[in-house]
Amino acid sequence: MTARFSRIAGTGGYLPAERVTNDDLAARLARDGIETSNAWIVERTGIQARHFAAPDQACSDLAVEAARAALDAAGRRAADVDLIIVATSTPDMVFPSTACIVQRKLGVAGCPAFDLQAVCSGFVYALGVADAMIRGGSARCALVIGSEVFSRILDFRDRTTCVLFGDGAGAVVLEASDTPGILATELHADGRHVDILCTPGTVAGGQVVGDPFLKMDGQAVFKLAVGVLEDAARAVLARAGRTEADLDWLIPHQANIRIMQSTARRLKLPPERLVVTVDQHGNTSAASVPLAFDSAVRAGQIARGDTVMLEGVGGGFTWGAVLLDY
Ligand code: UT7
């Protein structure tokens, strides 16, 4: 029998050990004659610090740590998992997928495992896909992971981007359930905006062809993000037959505190209902939403029964929202 719903059974997160404050980063950039400051970064983004992975840590290593924590929280073993999705834009290799590498590192085999590429919307997309697969009957216990090592694709000569991003991983165990769970999902993309946020390089003929560093038109992304986050929030509420007043928590993609606060204001949500980790994590792309979710659960903020909205937005252009009862 197929399940009518999926629900989050446990959450996990992982941050690499090296914590880099704005002052640390400013000092590093200054060695190359590039000027930035803690004051600028805090004022424009809300970011105070980020974590960078060690040179020998791959995306899959971060993912496995977050996955193990989520399995523990759910009271499940890796052998119980029958679907693994890793949302990432910084995979270990061109192929195979980071999800297959995670599967091997977890010591299990047989279940489907694949990566999902939707940049900063990746986790929200992956949760939508896992929910559909569980409701469709092809999975009962899914590991849904967002994991990134964006430090590898940052151009530390470009102060307009390198101060914004960090590394990390977040994960949830999503299980079949007779009660919700995930109430509704909204996923969107508009490929006309491919160029405003991209890492265009690729591997061909034995070398990297094209620019291997992240490029962003920050103001264009900012303007689009503010609009689509409000639209997706209203659409997912309508789809679930709920209103803004039903929301206990909003967890938007953690890119810029100003974008997040604007979304909360537009939804008339009190500021204390907004989960904020961008100050300590920076923008961890597909990892940002599950990391923030896990932080809020472990801090005793989000409690069982709370209604939570997750929102992603980023390269593609992609965006989406998931509404759930935790
Ligand atoms: O993850 C996907 C989603 N990504 C986002 O949501 C990011 C969206 N965009 C943003 O968050 C913002 O546009 C940024 C934080 C990237 C930039 O903030 P802004 O308020 O749009 O600044 P700006 O680009 O208009 O730059 C203002 C000034 C410029 O100087 P001038 O031309 O006014 O003299 C920049 O050169 O700030 C300068 N600047 C910096 N100064 C010190 C840019 N980066 C830095 C820096 N330190 N790191």
Coordinates of N, CA and C and ligand atoms in Angstrom, one line a residue, residues 35-37 40-41 44-45 120 159-160 163-165 197 216 218-219 221-222 225 253 255-256 258-259 283 313-315, ligand 1:
E35 N 40.4 44.8 -0.9 CA 39.9 45.4 0.3 C 38.5 45.0 0.6
T36 N 38.2 44.5 1.8 CA 36.8 44.3 2.3 C 36.9 44.5 3.8
S37 N 35.7 44.4 4.4 CA 35.7 44.7 5.9 C 34.5 43.9 6.5
W40 N 31.3 46.0 6.1 CA 30.6 45.9 4.8 C 29.9 44.6 4.7
I41 N 30.5 43.5 5.1 CA 29.9 42.2 4.9 C 28.7 42.1 5.8
R44 N 25.7 44.5 4.5 CA 25.1 44.2 3.3 C 24.5 42.8 3.3
T45 N 25.0 41.9 4.1 CA 24.5 40.5 4.0 C 24.1 39.8 5.4
C120 N 21.1 26.6 -5.2 CA 20.6 26.9 -3.9 C 19.2 26.5 -3.6
R159 N 35.9 40.1 -4.6 CA 35.3 40.4 -3.3 C 33.8 40.4 -3.3
T160 N 33.2 40.6 -4.5 CA 31.7 40.7 -4.6 C 31.1 39.3 -4.4
V163 N 33.1 36.6 -0.3 CA 32.8 36.8 1.1 C 31.4 36.2 1.5
L164 N 30.7 35.7 0.5 CA 29.3 35.3 0.7 C 29.1 33.9 1.1
F165 N 29.9 33.0 0.7 CA 29.6 31.6 0.7 C 30.5 30.8 1.7
L197 N 23.8 33.9 -12.4 CA 24.5 33.1 -11.3 C 24.9 31.8 -11.8
M216 N 28.4 36.0 -10.2 CA 27.1 36.4 -9.8 C 26.8 37.9 -10.1
G218 N 24.9 40.2 -8.4 CA 24.3 40.1 -7.1 C 23.0 40.9 -7.1
Q219 N 22.9 42.1 -7.7 CA 21.7 42.9 -7.7 C 20.6 42.3 -8.4
V221 N 20.2 39.0 -8.9 CA 19.7 37.9 -8.1 C 18.9 38.4 -7.0
F222 N 19.3 39.4 -6.3 CA 18.6 40.0 -5.2 C 17.2 40.4 -5.6
A225 N 15.1 37.3 -6.4 CA 14.8 36.5 -5.2 C 13.7 37.0 -4.4
H253 N 16.1 30.1 2.1 CA 17.5 30.0 1.8 C 18.3 31.1 2.5
A255 N 20.9 33.3 2.3 CA 21.9 34.0 1.4 C 22.2 35.4 1.9
N256 N 21.2 36.1 2.3 CA 21.4 37.5 2.7 C 20.2 37.8 3.7
R258 N 19.0 40.5 4.4 CA 18.0 41.5 4.0 C 16.9 40.9 3.1
I259 N 17.3 39.9 2.3 CA 16.3 39.2 1.5 C 15.3 38.4 2.4
N283 N 26.4 31.6 3.1 CA 25.5 31.0 2.1 C 26.1 29.6 1.8
V313 N 16.1 29.4 -3.3 CA 16.2 30.3 -4.5 C 17.6 30.4 -4.9
G314 N 17.8 30.3 -6.2 CA 19.2 30.4 -6.7 C 19.4 30.2 -8.1
G315 N 20.6 29.8 -8.5 CA 21.0 29.7 -9.9 C 20.1 28.8 -10.7
Ligands
UT7_1 O1 22.6 31.9 -3.3 C1 21.8 32.4 -4.3 C2 21.1 33.6 -3.9 N1 22.1 34.7 -3.8 C3 21.7 35.8 -3.3 O2 20.5 35.9 -2.9 C4 22.6 37.0 -3.4 C5 21.8 38.2 -3.7 N2 22.6 39.4 -3.8 C6 23.0 40.0 -2.7 O3 22.9 39.5 -1.6 C7 23.7 41.4 -2.8 O4 23.4 41.9 -4.0 C8 25.2 41.4 -2.5 C9 25.4 41.1 -1.0 C10 25.9 40.4 -3.4 C11 25.8 42.8 -2.8 O5 25.1 43.8 -2.0 P1 24.6 45.1 -2.7 O6 24.0 45.9 -1.6 O7 23.8 44.8 -3.9 O8 26.0 45.8 -3.1 P2 26.5 46.2 -4.5 O9 26.8 45.1 -5.4 O10 25.6 47.3 -5.0 O11 27.9 46.9 -4.2 C12 27.9 48.1 -3.5 C13 29.4 48.6 -3.3 C14 30.1 48.6 -4.6 O12 31.0 49.7 -4.7 P3 30.6 51.0 -5.5 O13 30.5 50.6 -6.9 O14 29.3 51.5 -4.9 O15 31.8 51.9 -5.2 C15 31.0 47.3 -4.6 O16 32.1 47.4 -5.3 O17 30.1 47.7 -2.5 C16 31.3 47.2 -3.1 N3 31.6 45.9 -2.7 C17 32.3 45.6 -1.6 N4 33.0 46.4 -0.7 C18 33.6 45.8 0.3 C19 31.2 44.7 -3.2 N5 31.6 43.7 -2.5 C20 32.4 44.2 -1.5 C21 33.1 43.7 -0.4 N6 33.7 44.5 0.5 N7 33.2 42.3 -0.2

